[in-house]
Short mmCIF file of C-alpha atoms in Angstrom, two decimals:
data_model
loop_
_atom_site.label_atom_id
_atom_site.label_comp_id
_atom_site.label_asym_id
_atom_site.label_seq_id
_atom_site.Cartn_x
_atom_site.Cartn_y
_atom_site.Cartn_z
CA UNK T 1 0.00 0.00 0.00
CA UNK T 2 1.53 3.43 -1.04
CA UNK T 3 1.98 6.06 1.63
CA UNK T 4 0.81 9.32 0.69
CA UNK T 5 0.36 12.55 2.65
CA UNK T 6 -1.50 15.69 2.10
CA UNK T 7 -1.37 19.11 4.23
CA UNK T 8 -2.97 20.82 5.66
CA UNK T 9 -6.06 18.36 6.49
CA UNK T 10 -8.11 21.25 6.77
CA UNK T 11 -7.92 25.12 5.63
CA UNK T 12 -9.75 27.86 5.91
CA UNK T 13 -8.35 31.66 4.37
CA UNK T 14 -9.84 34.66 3.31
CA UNK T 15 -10.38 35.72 -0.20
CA UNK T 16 -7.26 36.92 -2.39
CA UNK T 17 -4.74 35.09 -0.56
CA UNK T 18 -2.67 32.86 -2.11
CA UNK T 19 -2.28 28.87 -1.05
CA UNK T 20 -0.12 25.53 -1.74
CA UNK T 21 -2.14 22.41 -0.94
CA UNK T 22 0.98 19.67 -0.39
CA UNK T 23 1.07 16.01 -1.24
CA UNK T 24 3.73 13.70 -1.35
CA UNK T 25 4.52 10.29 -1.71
CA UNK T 26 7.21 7.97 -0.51
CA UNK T 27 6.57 4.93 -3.19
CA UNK T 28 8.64 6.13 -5.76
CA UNK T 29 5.47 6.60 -8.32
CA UNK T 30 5.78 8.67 -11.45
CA UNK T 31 2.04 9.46 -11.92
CA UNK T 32 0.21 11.29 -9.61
CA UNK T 33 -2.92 13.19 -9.39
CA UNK T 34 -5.41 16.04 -8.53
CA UNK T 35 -9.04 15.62 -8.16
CA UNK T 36 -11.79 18.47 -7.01
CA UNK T 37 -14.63 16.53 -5.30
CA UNK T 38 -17.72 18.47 -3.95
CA UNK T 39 -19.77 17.02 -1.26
CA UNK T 40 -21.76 14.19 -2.41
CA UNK T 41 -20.90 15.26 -5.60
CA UNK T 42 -18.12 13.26 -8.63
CA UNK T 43 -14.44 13.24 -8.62
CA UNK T 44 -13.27 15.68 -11.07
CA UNK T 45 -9.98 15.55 -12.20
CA UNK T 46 -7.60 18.78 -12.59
CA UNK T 47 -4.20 18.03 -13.04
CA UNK T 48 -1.78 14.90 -13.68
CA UNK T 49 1.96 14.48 -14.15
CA UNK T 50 3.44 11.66 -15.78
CA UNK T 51 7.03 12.13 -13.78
CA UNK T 52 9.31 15.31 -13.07
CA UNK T 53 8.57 17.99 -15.25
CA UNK T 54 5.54 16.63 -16.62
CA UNK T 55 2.24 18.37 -15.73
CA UNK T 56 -0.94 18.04 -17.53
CA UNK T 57 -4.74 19.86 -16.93
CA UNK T 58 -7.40 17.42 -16.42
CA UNK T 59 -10.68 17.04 -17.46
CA UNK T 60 -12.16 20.33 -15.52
CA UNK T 61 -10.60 23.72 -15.70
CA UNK T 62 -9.04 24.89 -12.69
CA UNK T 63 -7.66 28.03 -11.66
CA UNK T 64 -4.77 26.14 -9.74
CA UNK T 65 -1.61 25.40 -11.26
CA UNK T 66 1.29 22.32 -10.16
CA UNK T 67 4.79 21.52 -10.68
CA UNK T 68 6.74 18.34 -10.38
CA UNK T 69 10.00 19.14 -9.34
CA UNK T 70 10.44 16.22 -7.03
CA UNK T 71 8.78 12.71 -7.92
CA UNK T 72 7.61 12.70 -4.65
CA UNK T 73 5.96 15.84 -4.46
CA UNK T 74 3.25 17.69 -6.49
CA UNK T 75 1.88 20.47 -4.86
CA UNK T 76 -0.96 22.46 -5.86
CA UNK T 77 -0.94 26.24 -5.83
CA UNK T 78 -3.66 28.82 -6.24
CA UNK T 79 -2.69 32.48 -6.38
CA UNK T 80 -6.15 34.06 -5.28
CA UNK T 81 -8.46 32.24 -3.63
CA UNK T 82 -11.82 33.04 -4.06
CA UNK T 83 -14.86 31.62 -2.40
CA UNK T 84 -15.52 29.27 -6.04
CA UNK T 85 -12.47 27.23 -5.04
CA UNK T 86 -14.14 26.02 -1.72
CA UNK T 87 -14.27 22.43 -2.61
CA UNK T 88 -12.04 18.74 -1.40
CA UNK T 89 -8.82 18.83 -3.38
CA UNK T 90 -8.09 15.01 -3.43
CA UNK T 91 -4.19 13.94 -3.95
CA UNK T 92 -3.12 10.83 -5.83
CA UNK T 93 -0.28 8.19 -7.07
CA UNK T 94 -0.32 5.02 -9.24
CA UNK T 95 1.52 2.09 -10.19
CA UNK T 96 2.09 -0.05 -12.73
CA UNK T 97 3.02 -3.34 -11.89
CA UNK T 98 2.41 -6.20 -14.00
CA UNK T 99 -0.09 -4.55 -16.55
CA UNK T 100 -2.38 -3.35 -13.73
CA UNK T 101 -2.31 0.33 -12.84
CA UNK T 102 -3.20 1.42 -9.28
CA UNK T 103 -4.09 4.42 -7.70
CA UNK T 104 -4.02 5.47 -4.03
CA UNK T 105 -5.08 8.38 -2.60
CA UNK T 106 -3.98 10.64 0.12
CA UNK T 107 -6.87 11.68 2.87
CA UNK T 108 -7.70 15.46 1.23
CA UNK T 109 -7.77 18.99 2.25
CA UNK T 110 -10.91 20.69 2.69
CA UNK T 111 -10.27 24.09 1.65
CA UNK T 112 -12.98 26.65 2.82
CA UNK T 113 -12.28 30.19 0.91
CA UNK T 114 -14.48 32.78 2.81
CA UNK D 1 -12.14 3.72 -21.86
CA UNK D 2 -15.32 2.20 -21.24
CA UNK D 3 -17.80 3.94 -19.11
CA UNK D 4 -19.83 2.06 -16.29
CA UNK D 5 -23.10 2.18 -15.38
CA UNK D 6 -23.85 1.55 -11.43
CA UNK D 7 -27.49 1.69 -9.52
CA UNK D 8 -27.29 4.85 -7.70
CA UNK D 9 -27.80 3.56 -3.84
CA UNK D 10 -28.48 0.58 -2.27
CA UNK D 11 -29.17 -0.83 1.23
CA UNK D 12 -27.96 -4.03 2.98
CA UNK D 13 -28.03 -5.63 6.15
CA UNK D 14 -25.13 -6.12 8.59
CA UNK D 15 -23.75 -9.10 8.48
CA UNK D 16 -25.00 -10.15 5.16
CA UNK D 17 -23.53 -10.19 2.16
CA UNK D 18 -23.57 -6.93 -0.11
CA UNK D 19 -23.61 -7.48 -3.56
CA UNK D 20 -22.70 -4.35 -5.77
CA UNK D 21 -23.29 -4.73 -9.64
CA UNK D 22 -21.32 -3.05 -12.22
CA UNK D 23 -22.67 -2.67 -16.02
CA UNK D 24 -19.38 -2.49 -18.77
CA UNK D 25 -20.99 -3.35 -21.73
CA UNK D 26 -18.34 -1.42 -24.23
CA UNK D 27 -15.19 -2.65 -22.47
CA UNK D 28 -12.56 -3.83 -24.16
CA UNK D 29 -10.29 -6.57 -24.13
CA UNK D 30 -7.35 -5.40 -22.52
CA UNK D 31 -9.43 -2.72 -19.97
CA UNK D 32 -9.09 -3.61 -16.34
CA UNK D 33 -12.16 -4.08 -14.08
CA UNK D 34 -11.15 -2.04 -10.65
CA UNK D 35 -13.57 -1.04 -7.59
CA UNK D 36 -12.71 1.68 -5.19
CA UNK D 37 -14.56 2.66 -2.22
CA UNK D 38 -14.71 6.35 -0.69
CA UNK D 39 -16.00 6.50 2.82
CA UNK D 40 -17.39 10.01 3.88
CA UNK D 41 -15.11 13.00 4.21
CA UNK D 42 -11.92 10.76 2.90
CA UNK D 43 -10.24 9.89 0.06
CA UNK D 44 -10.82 7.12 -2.58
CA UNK D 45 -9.29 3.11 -1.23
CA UNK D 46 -8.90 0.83 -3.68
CA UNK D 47 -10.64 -2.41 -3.42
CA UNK D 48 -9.82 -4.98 -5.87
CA UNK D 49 -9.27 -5.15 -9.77
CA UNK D 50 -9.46 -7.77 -12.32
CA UNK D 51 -9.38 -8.22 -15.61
CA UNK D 52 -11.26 -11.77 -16.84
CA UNK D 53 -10.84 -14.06 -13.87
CA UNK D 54 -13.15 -13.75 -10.51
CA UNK D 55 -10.55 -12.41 -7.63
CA UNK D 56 -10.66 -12.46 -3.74
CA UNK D 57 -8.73 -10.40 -1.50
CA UNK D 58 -9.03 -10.27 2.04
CA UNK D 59 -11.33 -7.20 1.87
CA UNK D 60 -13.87 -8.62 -1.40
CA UNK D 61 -14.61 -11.14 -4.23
CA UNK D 62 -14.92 -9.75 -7.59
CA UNK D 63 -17.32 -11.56 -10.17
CA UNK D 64 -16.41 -11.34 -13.15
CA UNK D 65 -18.97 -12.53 -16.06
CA UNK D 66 -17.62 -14.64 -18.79
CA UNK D 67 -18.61 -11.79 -21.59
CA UNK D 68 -16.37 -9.11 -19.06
CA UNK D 69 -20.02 -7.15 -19.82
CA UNK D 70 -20.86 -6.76 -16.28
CA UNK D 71 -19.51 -7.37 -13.15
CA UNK D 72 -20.42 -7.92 -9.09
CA UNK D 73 -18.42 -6.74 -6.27
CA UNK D 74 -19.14 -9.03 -3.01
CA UNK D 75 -18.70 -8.05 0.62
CA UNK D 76 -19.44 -11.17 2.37
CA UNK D 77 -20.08 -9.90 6.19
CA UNK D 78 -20.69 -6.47 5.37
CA UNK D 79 -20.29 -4.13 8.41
CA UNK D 80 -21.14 -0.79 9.40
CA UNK D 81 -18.11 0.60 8.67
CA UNK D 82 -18.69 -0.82 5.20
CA UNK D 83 -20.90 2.09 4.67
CA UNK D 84 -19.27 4.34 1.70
CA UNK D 85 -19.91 5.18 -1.71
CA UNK D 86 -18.72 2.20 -4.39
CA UNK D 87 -16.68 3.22 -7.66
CA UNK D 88 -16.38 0.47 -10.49
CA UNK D 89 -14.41 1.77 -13.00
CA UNK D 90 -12.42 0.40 -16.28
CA UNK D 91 -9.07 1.29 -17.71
CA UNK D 92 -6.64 0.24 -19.76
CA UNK D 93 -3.26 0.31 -17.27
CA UNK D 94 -0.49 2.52 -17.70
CA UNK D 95 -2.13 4.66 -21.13
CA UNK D 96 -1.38 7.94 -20.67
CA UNK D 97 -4.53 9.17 -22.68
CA UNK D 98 -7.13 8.62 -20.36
CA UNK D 99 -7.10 9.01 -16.57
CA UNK D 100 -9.38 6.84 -14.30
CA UNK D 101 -13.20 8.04 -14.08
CA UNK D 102 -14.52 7.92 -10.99
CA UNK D 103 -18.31 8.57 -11.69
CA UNK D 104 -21.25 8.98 -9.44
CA UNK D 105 -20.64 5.48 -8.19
CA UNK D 106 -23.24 3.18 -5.87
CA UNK D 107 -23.99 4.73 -2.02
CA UNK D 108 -24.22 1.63 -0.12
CA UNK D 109 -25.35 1.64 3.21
CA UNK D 110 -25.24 -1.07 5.58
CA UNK D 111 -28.33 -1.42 8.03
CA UNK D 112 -28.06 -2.42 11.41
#
């Protein structure tokens, strides 16, 4: 099982400031993820990276941008917040072992933009 | 890949066995079969995955049918804390094209 930490758990900030969500992984994966997930509501995915370097949008526009610096880490940065982004922002990693891809996922921040 | 088709909700006693169906009627031959699970307030945990064979793990059996059409996810003592949303999804591993679709998946909950 991969190991895979996001901070903070839990955020709440006023309108205009800027935030990192972190996530990192210790398993040594090249692809990891970014998913927005309302309450009750679908995962949507807004960013991937393939490996260092690599960063891709995802199927729902986002305001937030990522970088891949480290293959362990692939944190997610907003330069405004604004009450829209209130929302889960869902980290996560995948391998690829034996023709069978995997993903696991960190526990989430809540971000609350007020 | 292949989309999936899952009954919205569905309710099941504790202690018997919960039996979650999965529709894949356009999957393809080498698309994997995977179930997650995403209890409230936390992220996605996988389940199990397959691809034409049934499979067991210590958390679920997955059915698969012979066509790969459809497929059943079993919890054989399900327990409260079994209580989560269900995702069934199918992917081809590894291509880069397509990212894993999570959908509005089955709420299951588990009755005491």
């Amino acid at each position: 099982e991969a190991d895979i930490y996001q901070t903070p758990r839990y955020l709440v900030i006023g309108t205009g400031k800027k935030i990192t969500l972190e996530c990192s992984q210790t398993m040594g994966h090249d692809k990891m993820y970014w998913y927005q997930q309302d309450p009750g509501m679908e995962l949507h995915l807004i960013h991937y990276s393939y490996g260092v370097n690599s960063t891709e949008k995802g199927d729902l526009s986002s305001e937030s941008t990522v970088s891949r610096i480290r293959t362990e880490h692939f944190p997610l940065t907003l330069e405004s917040a604004r009450p829209s982004h209130t929302s889960q922002y869902l980290c996560a990693s995948s391998e690829v072992l034996g023709g069978k891809e995997t993903q696991y996922f960190g526990p989430g921040t809540r971000l609350l933009v007020l | 890949d292949a989309k999936t088709t899952q009954p919205t909700s569905m309710d099941c006693a504790e202690g018997r066995a919960a039996n979650l169906p999965c529709n894949h009627s356009t999957i393809s031959g080498n698309e994997y079969v995977y179930w997650y699970r995403q209890i409230h307030s936390q992220g996605p945990q996988y389940i199990i995955h397959g691809l034409k064979n049934n499979e067991t793990n210590e958390m679920a059996s997955l059915i698969i049918t012979e066509d790969r059409k459809s497929s059943t996810l079993i919890l054989p003592h399900a327990t409260l804390r079994d209580t989560a949303v269900y995702y069934c999804i199918v992917r081809v591993a590894g291509y880069t094209g397509n990212q894993f679709y999570f959908g509005t998946g089955t709420s299951l909950t588990v009755i005491p």
